[in-house]
Coordinates of C-alpha atoms in Angstrom, one line a residue:
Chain A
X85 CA -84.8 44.3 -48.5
X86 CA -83.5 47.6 -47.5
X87 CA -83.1 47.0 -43.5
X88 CA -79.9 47.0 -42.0
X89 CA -77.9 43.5 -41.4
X90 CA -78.2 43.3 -37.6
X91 CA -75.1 41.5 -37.2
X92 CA -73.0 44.0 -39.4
X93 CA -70.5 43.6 -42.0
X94 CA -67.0 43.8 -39.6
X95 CA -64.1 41.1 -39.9
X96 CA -64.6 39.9 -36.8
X97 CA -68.6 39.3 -37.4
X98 CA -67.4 37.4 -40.7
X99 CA -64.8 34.9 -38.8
X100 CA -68.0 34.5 -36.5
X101 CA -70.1 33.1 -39.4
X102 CA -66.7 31.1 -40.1
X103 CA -66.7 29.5 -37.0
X104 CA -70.3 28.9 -36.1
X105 CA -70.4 26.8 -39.9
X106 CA -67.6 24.8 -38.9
X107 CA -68.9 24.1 -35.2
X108 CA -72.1 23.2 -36.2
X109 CA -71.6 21.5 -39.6
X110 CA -72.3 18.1 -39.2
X111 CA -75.5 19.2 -37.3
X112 CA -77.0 21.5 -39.5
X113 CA -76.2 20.2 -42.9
X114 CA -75.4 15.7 -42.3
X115 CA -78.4 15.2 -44.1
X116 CA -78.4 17.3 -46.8
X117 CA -76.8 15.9 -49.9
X118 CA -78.4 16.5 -53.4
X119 CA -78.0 14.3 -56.7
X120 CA -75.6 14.8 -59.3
X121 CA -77.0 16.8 -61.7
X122 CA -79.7 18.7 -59.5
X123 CA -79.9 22.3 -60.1
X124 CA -79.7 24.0 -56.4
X125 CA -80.1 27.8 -55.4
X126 CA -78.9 28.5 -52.2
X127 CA -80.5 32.0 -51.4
X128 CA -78.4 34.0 -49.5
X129 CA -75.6 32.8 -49.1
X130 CA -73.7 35.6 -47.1
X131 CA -69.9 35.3 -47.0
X132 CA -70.0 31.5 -47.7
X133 CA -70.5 29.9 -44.7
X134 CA -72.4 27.2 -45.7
X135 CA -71.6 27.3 -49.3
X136 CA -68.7 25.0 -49.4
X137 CA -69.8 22.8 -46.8
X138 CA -73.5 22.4 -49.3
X139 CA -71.1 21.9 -52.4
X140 CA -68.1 19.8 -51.3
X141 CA -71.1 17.1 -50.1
X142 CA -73.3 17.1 -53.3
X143 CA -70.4 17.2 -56.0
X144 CA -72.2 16.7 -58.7
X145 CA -74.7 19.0 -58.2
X146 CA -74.5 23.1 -59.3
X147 CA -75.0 25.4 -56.9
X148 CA -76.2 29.2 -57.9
X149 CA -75.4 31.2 -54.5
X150 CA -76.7 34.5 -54.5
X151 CA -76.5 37.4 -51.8
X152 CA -77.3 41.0 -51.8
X153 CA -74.4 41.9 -50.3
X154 CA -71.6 42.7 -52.8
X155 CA -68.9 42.6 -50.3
X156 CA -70.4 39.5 -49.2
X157 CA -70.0 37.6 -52.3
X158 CA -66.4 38.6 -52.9
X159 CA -65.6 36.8 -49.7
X160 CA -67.6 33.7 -50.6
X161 CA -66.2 33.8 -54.1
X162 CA -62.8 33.8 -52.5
X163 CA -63.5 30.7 -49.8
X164 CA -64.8 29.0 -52.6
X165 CA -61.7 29.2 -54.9
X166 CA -59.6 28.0 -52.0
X167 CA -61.9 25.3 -51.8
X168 CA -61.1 24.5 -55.0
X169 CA -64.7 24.4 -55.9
X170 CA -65.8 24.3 -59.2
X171 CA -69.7 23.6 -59.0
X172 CA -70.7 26.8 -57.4
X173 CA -71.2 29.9 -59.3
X174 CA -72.1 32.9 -57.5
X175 CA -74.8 36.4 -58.4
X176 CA -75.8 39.2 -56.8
X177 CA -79.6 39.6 -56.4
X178 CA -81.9 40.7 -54.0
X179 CA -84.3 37.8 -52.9
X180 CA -87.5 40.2 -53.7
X181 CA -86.0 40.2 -57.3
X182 CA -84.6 37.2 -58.3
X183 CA -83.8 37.1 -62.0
X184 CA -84.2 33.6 -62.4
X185 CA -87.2 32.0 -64.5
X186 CA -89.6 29.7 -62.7
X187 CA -88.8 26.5 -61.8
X188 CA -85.4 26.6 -63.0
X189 CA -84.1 25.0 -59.8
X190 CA -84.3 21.0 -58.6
X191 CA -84.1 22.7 -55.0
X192 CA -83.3 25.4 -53.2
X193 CA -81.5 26.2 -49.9
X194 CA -82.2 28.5 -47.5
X195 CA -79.8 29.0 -44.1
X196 CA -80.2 31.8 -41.0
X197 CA -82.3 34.1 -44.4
X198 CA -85.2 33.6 -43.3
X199 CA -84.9 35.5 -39.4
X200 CA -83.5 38.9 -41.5
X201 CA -86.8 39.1 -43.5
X202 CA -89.8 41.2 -42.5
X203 CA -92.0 39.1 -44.8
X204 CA -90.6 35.6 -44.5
X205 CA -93.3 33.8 -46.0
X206 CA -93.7 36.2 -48.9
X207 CA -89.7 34.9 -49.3
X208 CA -91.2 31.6 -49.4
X209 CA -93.5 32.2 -51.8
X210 CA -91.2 33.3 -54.5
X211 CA -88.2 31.0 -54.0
X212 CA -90.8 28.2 -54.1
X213 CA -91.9 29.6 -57.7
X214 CA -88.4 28.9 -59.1
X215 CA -88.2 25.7 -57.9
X216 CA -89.5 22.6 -60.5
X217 CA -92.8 20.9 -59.4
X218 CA -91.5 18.0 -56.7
X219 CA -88.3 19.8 -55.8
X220 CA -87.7 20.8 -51.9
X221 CA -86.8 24.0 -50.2
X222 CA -84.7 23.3 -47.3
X223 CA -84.8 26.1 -44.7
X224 CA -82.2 26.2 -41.9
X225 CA -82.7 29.1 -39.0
X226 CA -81.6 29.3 -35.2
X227 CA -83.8 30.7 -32.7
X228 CA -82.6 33.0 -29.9
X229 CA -85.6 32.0 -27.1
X230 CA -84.1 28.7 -27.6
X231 CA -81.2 29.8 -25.1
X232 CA -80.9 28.3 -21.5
X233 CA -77.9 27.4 -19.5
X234 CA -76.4 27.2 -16.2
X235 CA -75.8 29.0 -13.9
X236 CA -79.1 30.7 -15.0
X237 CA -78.9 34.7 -15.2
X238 CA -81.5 37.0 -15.6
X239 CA -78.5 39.6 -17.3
X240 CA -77.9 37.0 -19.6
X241 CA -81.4 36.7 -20.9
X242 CA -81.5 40.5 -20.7
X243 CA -78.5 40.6 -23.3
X244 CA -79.8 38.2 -25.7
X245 CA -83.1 39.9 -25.5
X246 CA -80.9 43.0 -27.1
X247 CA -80.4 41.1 -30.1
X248 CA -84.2 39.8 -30.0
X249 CA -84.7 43.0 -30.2
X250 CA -82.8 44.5 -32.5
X251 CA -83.5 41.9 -34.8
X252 CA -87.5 42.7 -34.4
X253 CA -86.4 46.8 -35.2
X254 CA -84.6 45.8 -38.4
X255 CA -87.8 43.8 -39.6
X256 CA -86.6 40.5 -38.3
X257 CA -87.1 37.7 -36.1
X258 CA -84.9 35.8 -34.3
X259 CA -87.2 33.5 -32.5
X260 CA -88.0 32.1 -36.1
X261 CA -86.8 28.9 -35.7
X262 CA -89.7 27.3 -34.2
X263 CA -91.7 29.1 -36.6
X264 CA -90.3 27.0 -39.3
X265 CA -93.6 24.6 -39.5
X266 CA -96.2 27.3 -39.8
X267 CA -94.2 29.4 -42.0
X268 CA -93.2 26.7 -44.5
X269 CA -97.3 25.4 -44.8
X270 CA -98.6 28.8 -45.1
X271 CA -96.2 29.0 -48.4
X272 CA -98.0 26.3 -49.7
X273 CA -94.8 23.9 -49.2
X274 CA -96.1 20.4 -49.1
X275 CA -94.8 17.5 -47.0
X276 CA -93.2 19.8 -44.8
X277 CA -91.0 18.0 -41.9
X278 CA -89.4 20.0 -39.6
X279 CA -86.7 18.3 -37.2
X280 CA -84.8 20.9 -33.9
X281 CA -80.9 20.4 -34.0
X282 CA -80.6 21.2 -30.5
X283 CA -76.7 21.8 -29.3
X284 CA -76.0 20.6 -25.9
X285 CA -72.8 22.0 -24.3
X286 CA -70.9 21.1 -20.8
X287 CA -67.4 20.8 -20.0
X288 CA -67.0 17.3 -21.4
X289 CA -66.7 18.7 -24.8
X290 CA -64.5 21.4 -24.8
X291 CA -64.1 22.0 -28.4
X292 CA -68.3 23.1 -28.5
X293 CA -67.4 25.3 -25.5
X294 CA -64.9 27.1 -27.2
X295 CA -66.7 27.3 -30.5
X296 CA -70.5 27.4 -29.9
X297 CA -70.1 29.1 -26.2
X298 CA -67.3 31.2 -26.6
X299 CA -67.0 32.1 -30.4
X300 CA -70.2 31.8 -32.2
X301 CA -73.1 32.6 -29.4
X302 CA -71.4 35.1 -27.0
X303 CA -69.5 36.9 -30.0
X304 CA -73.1 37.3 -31.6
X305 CA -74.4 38.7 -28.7
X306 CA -71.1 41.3 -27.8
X307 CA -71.1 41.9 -31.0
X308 CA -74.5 44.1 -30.6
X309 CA -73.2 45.7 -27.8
X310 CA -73.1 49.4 -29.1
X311 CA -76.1 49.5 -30.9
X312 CA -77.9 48.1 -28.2
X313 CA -76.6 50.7 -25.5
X314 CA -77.3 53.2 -28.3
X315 CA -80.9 52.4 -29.1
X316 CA -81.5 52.7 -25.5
X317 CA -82.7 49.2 -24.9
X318 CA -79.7 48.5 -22.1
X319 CA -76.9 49.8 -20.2
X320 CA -73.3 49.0 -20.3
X321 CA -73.5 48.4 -17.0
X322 CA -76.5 45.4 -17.3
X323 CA -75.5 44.3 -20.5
X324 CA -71.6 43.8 -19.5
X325 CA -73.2 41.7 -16.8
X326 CA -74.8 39.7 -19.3
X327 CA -72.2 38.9 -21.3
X328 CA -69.6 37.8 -18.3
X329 CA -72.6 35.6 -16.9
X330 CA -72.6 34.1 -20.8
X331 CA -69.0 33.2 -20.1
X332 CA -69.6 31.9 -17.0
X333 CA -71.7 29.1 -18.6
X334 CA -68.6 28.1 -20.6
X335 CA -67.2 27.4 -17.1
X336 CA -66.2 23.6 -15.7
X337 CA -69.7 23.2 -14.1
X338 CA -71.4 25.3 -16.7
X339 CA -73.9 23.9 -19.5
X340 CA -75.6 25.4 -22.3
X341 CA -78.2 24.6 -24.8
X342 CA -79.1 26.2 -28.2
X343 CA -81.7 25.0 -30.4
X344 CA -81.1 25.3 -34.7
X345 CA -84.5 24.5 -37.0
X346 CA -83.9 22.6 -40.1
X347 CA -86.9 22.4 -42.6
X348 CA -87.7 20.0 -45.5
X349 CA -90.9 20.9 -48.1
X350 CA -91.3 20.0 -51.6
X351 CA -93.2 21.7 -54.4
X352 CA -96.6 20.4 -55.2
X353 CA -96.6 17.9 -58.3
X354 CA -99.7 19.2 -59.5
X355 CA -99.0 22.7 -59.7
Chain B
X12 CA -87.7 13.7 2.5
X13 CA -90.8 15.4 3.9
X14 CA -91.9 17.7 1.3
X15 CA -94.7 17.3 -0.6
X16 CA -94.9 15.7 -3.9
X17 CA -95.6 19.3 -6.0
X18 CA -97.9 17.3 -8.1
X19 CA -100.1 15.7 -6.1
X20 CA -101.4 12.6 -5.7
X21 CA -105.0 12.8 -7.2
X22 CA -105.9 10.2 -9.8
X23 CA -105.8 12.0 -12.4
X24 CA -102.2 12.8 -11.7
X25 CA -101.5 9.0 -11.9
X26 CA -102.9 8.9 -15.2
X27 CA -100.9 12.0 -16.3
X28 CA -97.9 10.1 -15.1
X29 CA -99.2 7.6 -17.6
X30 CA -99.8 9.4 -20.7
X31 CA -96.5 10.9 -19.9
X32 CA -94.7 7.3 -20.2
X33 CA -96.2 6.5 -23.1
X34 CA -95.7 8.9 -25.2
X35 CA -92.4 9.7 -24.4
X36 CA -91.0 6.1 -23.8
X37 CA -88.7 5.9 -26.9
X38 CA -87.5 9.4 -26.6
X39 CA -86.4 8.4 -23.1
X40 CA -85.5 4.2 -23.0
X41 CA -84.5 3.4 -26.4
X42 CA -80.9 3.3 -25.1
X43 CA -81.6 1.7 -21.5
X44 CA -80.9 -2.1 -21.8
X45 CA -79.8 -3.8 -18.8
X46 CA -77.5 -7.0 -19.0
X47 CA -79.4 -10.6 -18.0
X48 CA -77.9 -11.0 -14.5
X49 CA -77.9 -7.8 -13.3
X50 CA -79.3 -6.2 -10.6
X51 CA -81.1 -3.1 -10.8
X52 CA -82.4 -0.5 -8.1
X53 CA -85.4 1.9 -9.5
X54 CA -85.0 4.7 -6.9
X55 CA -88.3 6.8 -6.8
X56 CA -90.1 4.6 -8.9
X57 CA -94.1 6.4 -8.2
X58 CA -96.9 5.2 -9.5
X59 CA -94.5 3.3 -11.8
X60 CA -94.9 5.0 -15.1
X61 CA -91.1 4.4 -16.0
X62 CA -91.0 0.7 -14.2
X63 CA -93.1 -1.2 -16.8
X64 CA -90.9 -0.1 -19.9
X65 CA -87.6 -0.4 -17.9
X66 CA -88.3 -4.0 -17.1
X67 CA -89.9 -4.8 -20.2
X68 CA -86.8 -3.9 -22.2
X69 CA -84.3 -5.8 -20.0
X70 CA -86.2 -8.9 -19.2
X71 CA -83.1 -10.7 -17.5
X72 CA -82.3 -8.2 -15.1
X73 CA -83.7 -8.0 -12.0
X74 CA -85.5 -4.9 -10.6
X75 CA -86.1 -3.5 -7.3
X76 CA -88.4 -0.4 -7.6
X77 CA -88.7 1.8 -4.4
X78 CA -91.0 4.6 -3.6
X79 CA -91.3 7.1 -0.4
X80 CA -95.3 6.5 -0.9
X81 CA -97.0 3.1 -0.2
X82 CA -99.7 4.3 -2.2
X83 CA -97.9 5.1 -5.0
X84 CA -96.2 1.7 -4.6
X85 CA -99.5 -0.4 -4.9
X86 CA -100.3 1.3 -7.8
X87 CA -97.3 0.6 -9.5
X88 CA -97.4 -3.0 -8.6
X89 CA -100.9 -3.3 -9.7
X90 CA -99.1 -2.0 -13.4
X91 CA -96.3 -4.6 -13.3
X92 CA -98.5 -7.7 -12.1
X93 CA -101.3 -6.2 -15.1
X94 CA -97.9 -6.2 -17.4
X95 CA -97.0 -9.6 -16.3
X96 CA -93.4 -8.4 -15.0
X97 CA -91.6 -10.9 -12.5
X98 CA -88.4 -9.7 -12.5
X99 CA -89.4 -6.4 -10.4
X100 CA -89.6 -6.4 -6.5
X101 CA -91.8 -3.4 -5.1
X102 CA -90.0 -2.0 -1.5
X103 CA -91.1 1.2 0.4
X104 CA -88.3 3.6 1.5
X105 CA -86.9 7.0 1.8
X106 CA -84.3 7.1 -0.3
X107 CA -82.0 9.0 2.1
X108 CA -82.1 6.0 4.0
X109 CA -82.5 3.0 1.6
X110 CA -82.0 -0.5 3.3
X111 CA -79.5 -2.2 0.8
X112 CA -76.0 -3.2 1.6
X113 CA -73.2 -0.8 0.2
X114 CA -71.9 -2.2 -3.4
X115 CA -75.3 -4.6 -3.6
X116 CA -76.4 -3.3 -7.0
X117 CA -75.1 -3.0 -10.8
X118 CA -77.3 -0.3 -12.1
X119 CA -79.0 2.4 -10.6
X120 CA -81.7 4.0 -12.1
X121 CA -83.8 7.3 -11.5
X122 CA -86.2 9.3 -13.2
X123 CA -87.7 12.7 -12.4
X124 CA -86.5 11.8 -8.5
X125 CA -84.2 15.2 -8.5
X126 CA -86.4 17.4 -9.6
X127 CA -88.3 17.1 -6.5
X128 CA -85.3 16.8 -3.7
X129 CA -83.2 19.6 -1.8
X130 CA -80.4 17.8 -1.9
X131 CA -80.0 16.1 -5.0
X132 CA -76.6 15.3 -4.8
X133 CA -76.9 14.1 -1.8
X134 CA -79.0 11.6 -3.1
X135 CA -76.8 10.8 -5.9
X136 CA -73.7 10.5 -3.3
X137 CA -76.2 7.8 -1.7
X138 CA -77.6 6.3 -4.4
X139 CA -73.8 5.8 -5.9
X140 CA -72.7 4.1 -2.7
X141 CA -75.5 0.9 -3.2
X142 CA -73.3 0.9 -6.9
X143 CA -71.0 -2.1 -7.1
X144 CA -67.4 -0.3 -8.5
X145 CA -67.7 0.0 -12.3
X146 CA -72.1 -0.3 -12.1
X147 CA -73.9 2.4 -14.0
X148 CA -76.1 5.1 -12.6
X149 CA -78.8 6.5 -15.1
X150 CA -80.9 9.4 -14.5
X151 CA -83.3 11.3 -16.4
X152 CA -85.5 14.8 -15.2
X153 CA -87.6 17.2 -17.0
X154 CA -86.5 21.3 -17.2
X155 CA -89.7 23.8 -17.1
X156 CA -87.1 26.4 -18.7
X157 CA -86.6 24.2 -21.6
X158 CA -90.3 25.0 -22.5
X159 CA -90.8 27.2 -25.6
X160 CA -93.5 27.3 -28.2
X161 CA -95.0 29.3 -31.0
X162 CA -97.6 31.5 -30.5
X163 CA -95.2 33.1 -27.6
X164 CA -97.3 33.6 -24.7
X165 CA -95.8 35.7 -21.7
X166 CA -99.3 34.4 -19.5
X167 CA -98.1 30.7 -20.4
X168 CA -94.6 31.7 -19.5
X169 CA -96.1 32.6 -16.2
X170 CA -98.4 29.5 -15.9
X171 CA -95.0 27.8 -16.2
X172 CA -93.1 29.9 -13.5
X173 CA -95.9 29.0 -11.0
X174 CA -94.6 25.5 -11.0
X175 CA -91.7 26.1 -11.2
X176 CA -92.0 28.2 -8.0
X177 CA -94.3 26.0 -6.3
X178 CA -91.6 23.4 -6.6
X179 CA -88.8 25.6 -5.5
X180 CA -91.2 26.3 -2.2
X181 CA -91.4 22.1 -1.6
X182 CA -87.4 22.1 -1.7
X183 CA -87.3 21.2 -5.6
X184 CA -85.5 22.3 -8.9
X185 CA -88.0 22.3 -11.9
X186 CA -85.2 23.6 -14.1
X187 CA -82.7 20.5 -12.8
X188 CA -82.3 18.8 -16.3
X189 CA -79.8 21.3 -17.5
X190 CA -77.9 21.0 -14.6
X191 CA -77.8 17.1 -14.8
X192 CA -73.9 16.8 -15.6
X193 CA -72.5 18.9 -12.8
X194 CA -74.3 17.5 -10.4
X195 CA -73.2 13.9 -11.1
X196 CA -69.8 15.1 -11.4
X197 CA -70.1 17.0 -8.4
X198 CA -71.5 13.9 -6.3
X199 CA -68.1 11.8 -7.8
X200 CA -69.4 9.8 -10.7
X201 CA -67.2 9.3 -13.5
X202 CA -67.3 9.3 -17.3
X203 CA -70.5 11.1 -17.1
X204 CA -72.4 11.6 -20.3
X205 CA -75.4 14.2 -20.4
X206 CA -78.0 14.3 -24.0
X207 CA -81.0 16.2 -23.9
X208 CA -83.8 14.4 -25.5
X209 CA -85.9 17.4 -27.2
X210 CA -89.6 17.0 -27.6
X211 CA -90.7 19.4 -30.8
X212 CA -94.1 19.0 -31.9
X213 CA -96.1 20.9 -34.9
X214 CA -99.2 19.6 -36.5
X215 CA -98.0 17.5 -38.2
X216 CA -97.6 14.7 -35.1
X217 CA -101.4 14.9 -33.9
X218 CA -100.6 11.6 -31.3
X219 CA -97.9 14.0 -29.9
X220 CA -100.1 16.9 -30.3
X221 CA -102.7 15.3 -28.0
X222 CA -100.5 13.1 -25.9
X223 CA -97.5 15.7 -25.1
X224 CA -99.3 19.2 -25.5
X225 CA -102.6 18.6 -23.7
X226 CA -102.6 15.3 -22.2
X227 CA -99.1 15.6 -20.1
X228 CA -97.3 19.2 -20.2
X229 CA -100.3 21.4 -20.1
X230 CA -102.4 19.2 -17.9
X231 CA -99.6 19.5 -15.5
X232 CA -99.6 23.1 -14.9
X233 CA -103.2 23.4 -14.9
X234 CA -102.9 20.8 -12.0
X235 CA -101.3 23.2 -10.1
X236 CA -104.2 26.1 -10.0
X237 CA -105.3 26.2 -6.8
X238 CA -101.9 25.9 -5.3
X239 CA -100.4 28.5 -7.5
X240 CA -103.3 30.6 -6.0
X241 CA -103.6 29.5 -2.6
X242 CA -99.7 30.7 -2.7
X243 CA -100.8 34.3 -3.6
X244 CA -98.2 33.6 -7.1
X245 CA -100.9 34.1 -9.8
X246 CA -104.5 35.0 -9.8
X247 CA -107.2 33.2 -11.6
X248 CA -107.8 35.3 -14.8
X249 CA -103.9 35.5 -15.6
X250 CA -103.1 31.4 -14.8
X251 CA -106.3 30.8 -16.9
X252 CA -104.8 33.0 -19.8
X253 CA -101.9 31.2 -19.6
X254 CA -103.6 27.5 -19.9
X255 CA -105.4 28.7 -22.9
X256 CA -102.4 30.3 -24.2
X257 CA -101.0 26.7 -23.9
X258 CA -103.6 24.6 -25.5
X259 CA -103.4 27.4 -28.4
X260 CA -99.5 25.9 -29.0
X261 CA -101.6 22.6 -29.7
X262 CA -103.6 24.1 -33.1
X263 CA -102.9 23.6 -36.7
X264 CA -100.1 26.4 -37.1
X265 CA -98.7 26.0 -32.8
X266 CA -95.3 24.5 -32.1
X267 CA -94.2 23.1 -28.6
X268 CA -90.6 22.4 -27.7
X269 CA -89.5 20.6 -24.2
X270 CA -86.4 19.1 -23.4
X271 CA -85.7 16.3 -21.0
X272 CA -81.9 15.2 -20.1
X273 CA -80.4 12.1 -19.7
X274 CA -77.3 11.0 -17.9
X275 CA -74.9 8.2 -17.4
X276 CA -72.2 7.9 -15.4
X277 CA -69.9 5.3 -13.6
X278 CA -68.9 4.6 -10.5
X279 CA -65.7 4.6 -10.2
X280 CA -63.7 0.8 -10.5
X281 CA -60.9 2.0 -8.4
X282 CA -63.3 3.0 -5.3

């Protein structure tokens, strides 16, 4: 797993991750909660985003969060002490190389991994092997071709399409979302159910225009600005213009739609 | 209101209309229940795909369903009299200039009216004045944009952008469901609520497979072929690509996402 993290390792790009998990919490994680005493992997867990939010609802379950990042961890690590958490311990591994034995895990959890990862389903395939026969692989990703708004703007597409693209150049994918089904049944999950957690955004909820508009999905998008202009896939001029017509959607007569994938498989019984 | 109808009026259109209600009826009604007593005007009420459900689930209330198109209007009566509705009166009218009394209604309801008008808030501004102060306005409408699926297909993209253009020609918005809250803000209603109501489909739903893949969305841009080529916007091999493209969504590994809106708003008490 030696591409580059297209989103980048700044400050700034971390309190992004911060606020997108608490925007979108209840969405993406109100039906996740796993017994006490279940064994759970969450598989990249980045700088913790989602890693308190997974342990504070399943208390009596212990979490293994592991990340390739080093510098990651340590600010996980640190959001989980000041969560006071004590059920999450936390490794550095690459997911290719996981030194865990087969199915040592009741389930494992996978959030916005999956679109970073040139062989997703390959991913799949070993994270499944670690889980015990009947556990489930939850798998959480957004998808960037999920984006509309109003007023519509062909700039604004253009920008996101930066990222798209970037994303594709680094070995990812970040129209994975709705891939989710496909990916997860080609892995050989079974029972796989795959539910969109689609976020709908106007001026009657100004909190979700600050955070999902403002903060989380425009910040993403600026926040490829140089490496875009420098791979020669835009222009400061056209991608500027992409970005202000972003911020125009967060506007009084503005709405806009995003659409996250959540996924639920379980590990054949026979196996 | 003398445009035409972008989708024609060909049989088979009627029983697209059909398939359409069906299938998506809970998506779309669960949370449309009218009090016993009230009075209810369906504006733009077709062939009467929505009419049947809508009286069905408030069997107290009492419905007058108009239509621009006596032909559409027997049709839909022939539905409600099969359905053995009697709280529904059929009427033939334009809806910019409907012959009720100011105030003479509690609910308004209109689905995928907008989509097809130049003026739609015109038509809401109208429609709101028939309201009693404090009665309800409902209305729900489709958005082409919304329209994503796995394997991406620029050809069914296009497919998709010829009705979308065809109905900007006839004076319509195919992309008006995302724009559903300002426009009832803008025409004055109050306390206005917007939820999209997101169609996903994979293989694992083969009724939705069948009924919202093939049988409703794609049969609805194929029925626009000959327009689409008539009007020089496509030509034969690349719309055909693009249908195919579209039924490929509906195999074993294909995903299909569409997104309709709903909104409710009030008019105001103190009016």
């Amino acid at each position: 797993m030696s591409e580059a993290y297209v989103h980048g390792y700044e400050p700034r790009e971390n309190e992004r991750l911060l606020d997108q998990a608490e925007t979108l919490v209840g969405l993406l994680h109100n039906d996740t909660a796993y017994a006490a005493g279940s064994v759970v992997l969450e598989a990249g867990c980045g700088v913790g985003a989602q890693t308190v939010t997974l342990a504070q609802r399943s208390p009596g379950a212990r979490f293994t969060s592991v990340d390739v990042s080093a510098e990651s961890l340590a600010e996980a690590k640190r959001k989980a002490d000041a969560a006071g958490l004590i059920n999450v311990q936390f490794q550095q591994a690459d997911i290719f190389a996981l030194p865990f034995a087969p199915e040592s895990f009741d389930h494992v959890f996978v959030c916005f991994l999956l679109e970073h990862l040139p062989r997703p389903v390959e991913a799949l395939v070993i994270l499944k092997r670690l889980l015990r026969p009947g556990g489930t692989m939850t798998v959480i990703e957004g998808d960037h071709g999920s984006t509309y708004f109003h007023p519509d703007s062909d700039a604004a597409h253009q920008a996101i399409q930066c990222l798209v693209k970037l994303q594709k150049m680094a070995g990812g994918n970040a129209l994975i979302g709705r891939q989710l089904y496909p990916l997860m049944v080609e892995a050989g999950l079974e029972r796989v159910h795959v539910s969109p957690r689609m976020m709908y955004v106007d001026s009657s909820r100004p909190d979700l225009v600050e955070g999902l508009i403002k903060k989380t999905f425009t910040a993403m998008i600026e926040g490829v600005r140089e490496s875009a202009i420098e791979a020669g896939i835009t222009d400061p001029e056209t991608f500027d213009a992409g970005v202000r017509d972003l911020y125009r959607t967060a506007e009084a007569d503005g709405v806009f739609c995003y659409t996250f994938f959540k996924g639920v498989g379980e590990k054949s019984r026979r196996s």
